[in-house]
């Protein structure tokens, strides 16, 4: 038998190696062969200038953003306070004065 470790997620002993990763055929979990330290699941969200964003930061919109299903536009220079980072393609959840709750992409804002 192989000397590969069991799957850390489901405990299956049928793990196999594939291009530098270990793969579990039962639950499809993949993990590193080295296993030195568990990978950080904390995702780093960066603004248009490359600055890291965090929950509660204030950001400024750098481009006019049309709002789907509405004739309103979020203008350049609109300051958004107290953002919340979420998973997904729109990674900022916020409230904009005069518009309401919105989701923004981090590539269209810069840290204020």
mmCIF file with all atom_site columns, C-alpha atoms in Angstrom:
data_model
loop_
_atom_site.group_PDB
_atom_site.id
_atom_site.type_symbol
_atom_site.label_atom_id
_atom_site.label_alt_id
_atom_site.label_comp_id
_atom_site.label_asym_id
_atom_site.label_entity_id
_atom_site.label_seq_id
_atom_site.pdbx_PDB_ins_code
_atom_site.Cartn_x
_atom_site.Cartn_y
_atom_site.Cartn_z
_atom_site.occupancy
_atom_site.B_iso_or_equiv
_atom_site.pdbx_formal_charge
_atom_site.auth_seq_id
_atom_site.auth_comp_id
_atom_site.auth_asym_id
_atom_site.auth_atom_id
_atom_site.pdbx_PDB_model_num
ATOM 1   C CA . UNK A 1 1   ? 0.000   0.000  0.000   1.00 0.00 ? 1   UNK A CA 1
ATOM 2   C CA . UNK A 1 2   ? 1.011   3.605  -0.326  1.00 0.00 ? 2   UNK A CA 1
ATOM 3   C CA . UNK A 1 3   ? 2.291   5.746  2.506   1.00 0.00 ? 3   UNK A CA 1
ATOM 4   C CA . UNK A 1 4   ? -0.078  8.610  1.687   1.00 0.00 ? 4   UNK A CA 1
ATOM 5   C CA . UNK A 1 5   ? -2.003  10.174 4.564   1.00 0.00 ? 5   UNK A CA 1
ATOM 6   C CA . UNK A 1 6   ? -5.786  9.788  4.800   1.00 0.00 ? 6   UNK A CA 1
ATOM 7   C CA . UNK A 1 7   ? -8.104  12.569 3.657   1.00 0.00 ? 7   UNK A CA 1
ATOM 8   C CA . UNK A 1 8   ? -8.297  15.307 6.338   1.00 0.00 ? 8   UNK A CA 1
ATOM 9   C CA . UNK A 1 9   ? -11.917 16.043 5.438   1.00 0.00 ? 9   UNK A CA 1
ATOM 10  C CA . UNK A 1 10  ? -13.579 12.629 5.341   1.00 0.00 ? 10  UNK A CA 1
ATOM 11  C CA . UNK A 1 11  ? -10.832 10.289 6.608   1.00 0.00 ? 11  UNK A CA 1
ATOM 12  C CA . UNK A 1 12  ? -10.789 8.117  3.468   1.00 0.00 ? 12  UNK A CA 1
ATOM 13  C CA . UNK A 1 13  ? -7.635  6.038  3.022   1.00 0.00 ? 13  UNK A CA 1
ATOM 14  C CA . UNK A 1 14  ? -7.933  5.975  -0.785  1.00 0.00 ? 14  UNK A CA 1
ATOM 15  C CA . UNK A 1 15  ? -6.178  9.314  -1.433  1.00 0.00 ? 15  UNK A CA 1
ATOM 16  C CA . UNK A 1 16  ? -3.936  9.557  -4.491  1.00 0.00 ? 16  UNK A CA 1
ATOM 17  C CA . UNK A 1 17  ? -1.353  12.042 -5.740  1.00 0.00 ? 17  UNK A CA 1
ATOM 18  C CA . UNK A 1 18  ? -2.039  14.227 -8.774  1.00 0.00 ? 18  UNK A CA 1
ATOM 19  C CA . UNK A 1 19  ? 0.359   16.981 -9.951  1.00 0.00 ? 19  UNK A CA 1
ATOM 20  C CA . UNK A 1 20  ? 1.690   17.844 -6.505  1.00 0.00 ? 20  UNK A CA 1
ATOM 21  C CA . UNK A 1 21  ? -1.668  17.606 -4.733  1.00 0.00 ? 21  UNK A CA 1
ATOM 22  C CA . UNK A 1 22  ? -3.309  14.795 -2.844  1.00 0.00 ? 22  UNK A CA 1
ATOM 23  C CA . UNK A 1 23  ? -6.874  14.074 -3.955  1.00 0.00 ? 23  UNK A CA 1
ATOM 24  C CA . UNK A 1 24  ? -9.632  12.132 -2.195  1.00 0.00 ? 24  UNK A CA 1
ATOM 25  C CA . UNK A 1 25  ? -11.800 10.179 -4.675  1.00 0.00 ? 25  UNK A CA 1
ATOM 26  C CA . UNK A 1 26  ? -14.685 9.927  -2.203  1.00 0.00 ? 26  UNK A CA 1
ATOM 27  C CA . UNK A 1 27  ? -15.234 13.598 -1.281  1.00 0.00 ? 27  UNK A CA 1
ATOM 28  C CA . UNK A 1 28  ? -13.087 15.288 -4.009  1.00 0.00 ? 28  UNK A CA 1
ATOM 29  C CA . UNK A 1 29  ? -11.089 17.228 -1.387  1.00 0.00 ? 29  UNK A CA 1
ATOM 30  C CA . UNK A 1 30  ? -7.621  18.368 -2.531  1.00 0.00 ? 30  UNK A CA 1
ATOM 31  C CA . UNK A 1 31  ? -4.715  19.309 -0.276  1.00 0.00 ? 31  UNK A CA 1
ATOM 32  C CA . UNK A 1 32  ? -0.994  19.953 -0.514  1.00 0.00 ? 32  UNK A CA 1
ATOM 33  C CA . UNK A 1 33  ? 1.524   17.120 -0.455  1.00 0.00 ? 33  UNK A CA 1
ATOM 34  C CA . UNK A 1 34  ? 3.851   19.070 1.875   1.00 0.00 ? 34  UNK A CA 1
ATOM 35  C CA . UNK A 1 35  ? 1.177   19.636 4.484   1.00 0.00 ? 35  UNK A CA 1
ATOM 36  C CA . UNK A 1 36  ? 3.550   21.936 6.404   1.00 0.00 ? 36  UNK A CA 1
ATOM 37  C CA . UNK A 1 37  ? 0.856   24.356 7.516   1.00 0.00 ? 37  UNK A CA 1
ATOM 38  C CA . UNK A 1 38  ? -2.808  24.553 6.649   1.00 0.00 ? 38  UNK A CA 1
ATOM 39  C CA . UNK A 1 39  ? -3.482  27.043 3.892   1.00 0.00 ? 39  UNK A CA 1
ATOM 40  C CA . UNK A 1 40  ? -5.004  30.342 4.916   1.00 0.00 ? 40  UNK A CA 1
ATOM 41  C CA . UNK A 1 41  ? -8.618  30.486 3.848   1.00 0.00 ? 41  UNK A CA 1
ATOM 42  C CA . UNK A 1 42  ? -8.593  34.227 4.536   1.00 0.00 ? 42  UNK A CA 1
ATOM 43  C CA . UNK A 1 43  ? -8.962  35.865 1.148   1.00 0.00 ? 43  UNK A CA 1
ATOM 44  C CA . UNK A 1 44  ? -7.193  39.172 0.596   1.00 0.00 ? 44  UNK A CA 1
ATOM 45  C CA . UNK A 1 45  ? -9.368  41.687 -1.255  1.00 0.00 ? 45  UNK A CA 1
ATOM 46  C CA . UNK A 1 46  ? -7.455  44.527 -2.906  1.00 0.00 ? 46  UNK A CA 1
ATOM 47  C CA . UNK A 1 47  ? -8.683  47.808 -4.353  1.00 0.00 ? 47  UNK A CA 1
ATOM 48  C CA . UNK A 1 48  ? -7.800  49.218 -7.778  1.00 0.00 ? 48  UNK A CA 1
ATOM 49  C CA . UNK A 1 49  ? -4.456  50.511 -6.453  1.00 0.00 ? 49  UNK A CA 1
ATOM 50  C CA . UNK A 1 50  ? -3.479  47.220 -4.803  1.00 0.00 ? 50  UNK A CA 1
ATOM 51  C CA . UNK A 1 51  ? -4.194  48.251 -1.202  1.00 0.00 ? 51  UNK A CA 1
ATOM 52  C CA . UNK A 1 52  ? -5.702  45.529 1.009   1.00 0.00 ? 52  UNK A CA 1
ATOM 53  C CA . UNK A 1 53  ? -9.281  46.209 2.111   1.00 0.00 ? 53  UNK A CA 1
ATOM 54  C CA . UNK A 1 54  ? -10.866 45.185 5.411   1.00 0.00 ? 54  UNK A CA 1
ATOM 55  C CA . UNK A 1 55  ? -14.346 45.238 6.928   1.00 0.00 ? 55  UNK A CA 1
ATOM 56  C CA . UNK A 1 56  ? -15.310 48.740 8.055   1.00 0.00 ? 56  UNK A CA 1
ATOM 57  C CA . UNK A 1 57  ? -13.018 50.601 5.641   1.00 0.00 ? 57  UNK A CA 1
ATOM 58  C CA . UNK A 1 58  ? -14.128 53.605 3.621   1.00 0.00 ? 58  UNK A CA 1
ATOM 59  C CA . UNK A 1 59  ? -13.667 53.538 -0.147  1.00 0.00 ? 59  UNK A CA 1
ATOM 60  C CA . UNK A 1 60  ? -14.173 55.924 -3.068  1.00 0.00 ? 60  UNK A CA 1
ATOM 61  C CA . UNK A 1 61  ? -15.675 54.902 -6.416  1.00 0.00 ? 61  UNK A CA 1
ATOM 62  C CA . UNK A 1 62  ? -13.202 55.488 -9.293  1.00 0.00 ? 62  UNK A CA 1
ATOM 63  C CA . UNK A 1 63  ? -15.583 55.014 -12.238 1.00 0.00 ? 63  UNK A CA 1
ATOM 64  C CA . UNK A 1 64  ? -19.218 55.842 -13.031 1.00 0.00 ? 64  UNK A CA 1
ATOM 65  C CA . UNK A 1 65  ? -21.169 52.659 -12.307 1.00 0.00 ? 65  UNK A CA 1
ATOM 66  C CA . UNK A 1 66  ? -24.554 52.073 -13.933 1.00 0.00 ? 66  UNK A CA 1
ATOM 67  C CA . UNK A 1 67  ? -27.050 50.293 -11.710 1.00 0.00 ? 67  UNK A CA 1
ATOM 68  C CA . UNK A 1 68  ? -28.776 47.371 -13.423 1.00 0.00 ? 68  UNK A CA 1
ATOM 69  C CA . UNK A 1 69  ? -32.525 47.782 -13.702 1.00 0.00 ? 69  UNK A CA 1
ATOM 70  C CA . UNK A 1 70  ? -32.408 51.453 -12.802 1.00 0.00 ? 70  UNK A CA 1
ATOM 71  C CA . UNK A 1 71  ? -31.632 54.765 -14.428 1.00 0.00 ? 71  UNK A CA 1
ATOM 72  C CA . UNK A 1 72  ? -29.436 55.777 -11.476 1.00 0.00 ? 72  UNK A CA 1
ATOM 73  C CA . UNK A 1 73  ? -25.653 55.968 -11.639 1.00 0.00 ? 73  UNK A CA 1
ATOM 74  C CA . UNK A 1 74  ? -23.052 55.827 -8.870  1.00 0.00 ? 74  UNK A CA 1
ATOM 75  C CA . UNK A 1 75  ? -20.819 58.776 -9.763  1.00 0.00 ? 75  UNK A CA 1
ATOM 76  C CA . UNK A 1 76  ? -17.030 58.954 -9.662  1.00 0.00 ? 76  UNK A CA 1
ATOM 77  C CA . UNK A 1 77  ? -15.823 60.144 -6.268  1.00 0.00 ? 77  UNK A CA 1
ATOM 78  C CA . UNK A 1 78  ? -18.784 58.771 -4.317  1.00 0.00 ? 78  UNK A CA 1
ATOM 79  C CA . UNK A 1 79  ? -17.506 57.888 -0.857  1.00 0.00 ? 79  UNK A CA 1
ATOM 80  C CA . UNK A 1 80  ? -18.764 54.631 0.620   1.00 0.00 ? 80  UNK A CA 1
ATOM 81  C CA . UNK A 1 81  ? -18.295 54.129 4.354   1.00 0.00 ? 81  UNK A CA 1
ATOM 82  C CA . UNK A 1 82  ? -18.286 50.998 6.468   1.00 0.00 ? 82  UNK A CA 1
ATOM 83  C CA . UNK A 1 83  ? -17.902 48.351 3.759   1.00 0.00 ? 83  UNK A CA 1
ATOM 84  C CA . UNK A 1 84  ? -18.279 44.627 4.408   1.00 0.00 ? 84  UNK A CA 1
ATOM 85  C CA . UNK A 1 85  ? -16.236 42.060 2.455   1.00 0.00 ? 85  UNK A CA 1
ATOM 86  C CA . UNK A 1 86  ? -18.137 39.059 1.093   1.00 0.00 ? 86  UNK A CA 1
ATOM 87  C CA . UNK A 1 87  ? -17.360 36.109 -1.173  1.00 0.00 ? 87  UNK A CA 1
ATOM 88  C CA . UNK A 1 88  ? -18.384 36.175 -4.815  1.00 0.00 ? 88  UNK A CA 1
ATOM 89  C CA . UNK A 1 89  ? -17.601 38.194 -7.916  1.00 0.00 ? 89  UNK A CA 1
ATOM 90  C CA . UNK A 1 90  ? -18.947 41.366 -6.254  1.00 0.00 ? 90  UNK A CA 1
ATOM 91  C CA . UNK A 1 91  ? -16.811 41.273 -3.121  1.00 0.00 ? 91  UNK A CA 1
ATOM 92  C CA . UNK A 1 92  ? -17.936 44.466 -1.329  1.00 0.00 ? 92  UNK A CA 1
ATOM 93  C CA . UNK A 1 93  ? -21.333 44.811 0.348   1.00 0.00 ? 93  UNK A CA 1
ATOM 94  C CA . UNK A 1 94  ? -22.282 48.368 1.340   1.00 0.00 ? 94  UNK A CA 1
ATOM 95  C CA . UNK A 1 95  ? -24.943 51.058 1.595   1.00 0.00 ? 95  UNK A CA 1
ATOM 96  C CA . UNK A 1 96  ? -24.649 54.155 -0.575  1.00 0.00 ? 96  UNK A CA 1
ATOM 97  C CA . UNK A 1 97  ? -26.424 57.333 0.518   1.00 0.00 ? 97  UNK A CA 1
ATOM 98  C CA . UNK A 1 98  ? -29.339 58.103 -1.793  1.00 0.00 ? 98  UNK A CA 1
ATOM 99  C CA . UNK A 1 99  ? -29.212 54.699 -3.478  1.00 0.00 ? 99  UNK A CA 1
ATOM 100 C CA . UNK A 1 100 ? -29.318 52.011 -0.781  1.00 0.00 ? 100 UNK A CA 1
ATOM 101 C CA . UNK A 1 101 ? -27.748 48.584 -0.378  1.00 0.00 ? 101 UNK A CA 1
ATOM 102 C CA . UNK A 1 102 ? -25.357 47.587 -3.150  1.00 0.00 ? 102 UNK A CA 1
ATOM 103 C CA . UNK A 1 103 ? -22.653 45.112 -4.021  1.00 0.00 ? 103 UNK A CA 1
ATOM 104 C CA . UNK A 1 104 ? -19.502 46.476 -5.641  1.00 0.00 ? 104 UNK A CA 1
ATOM 105 C CA . UNK A 1 105 ? -16.447 44.954 -7.262  1.00 0.00 ? 105 UNK A CA 1
ATOM 106 C CA . UNK A 1 106 ? -13.198 45.881 -5.549  1.00 0.00 ? 106 UNK A CA 1
ATOM 107 C CA . UNK A 1 107 ? -11.589 46.768 -8.882  1.00 0.00 ? 107 UNK A CA 1
ATOM 108 C CA . UNK A 1 108 ? -13.813 49.881 -9.145  1.00 0.00 ? 108 UNK A CA 1
ATOM 109 C CA . UNK A 1 109 ? -12.957 51.407 -5.748  1.00 0.00 ? 109 UNK A CA 1
ATOM 110 C CA . UNK A 1 110 ? -9.910  52.771 -3.986  1.00 0.00 ? 110 UNK A CA 1
ATOM 111 C CA . UNK A 1 111 ? -9.272  52.987 -0.273  1.00 0.00 ? 111 UNK A CA 1
ATOM 112 C CA . UNK A 1 112 ? -10.120 56.414 1.139   1.00 0.00 ? 112 UNK A CA 1
#
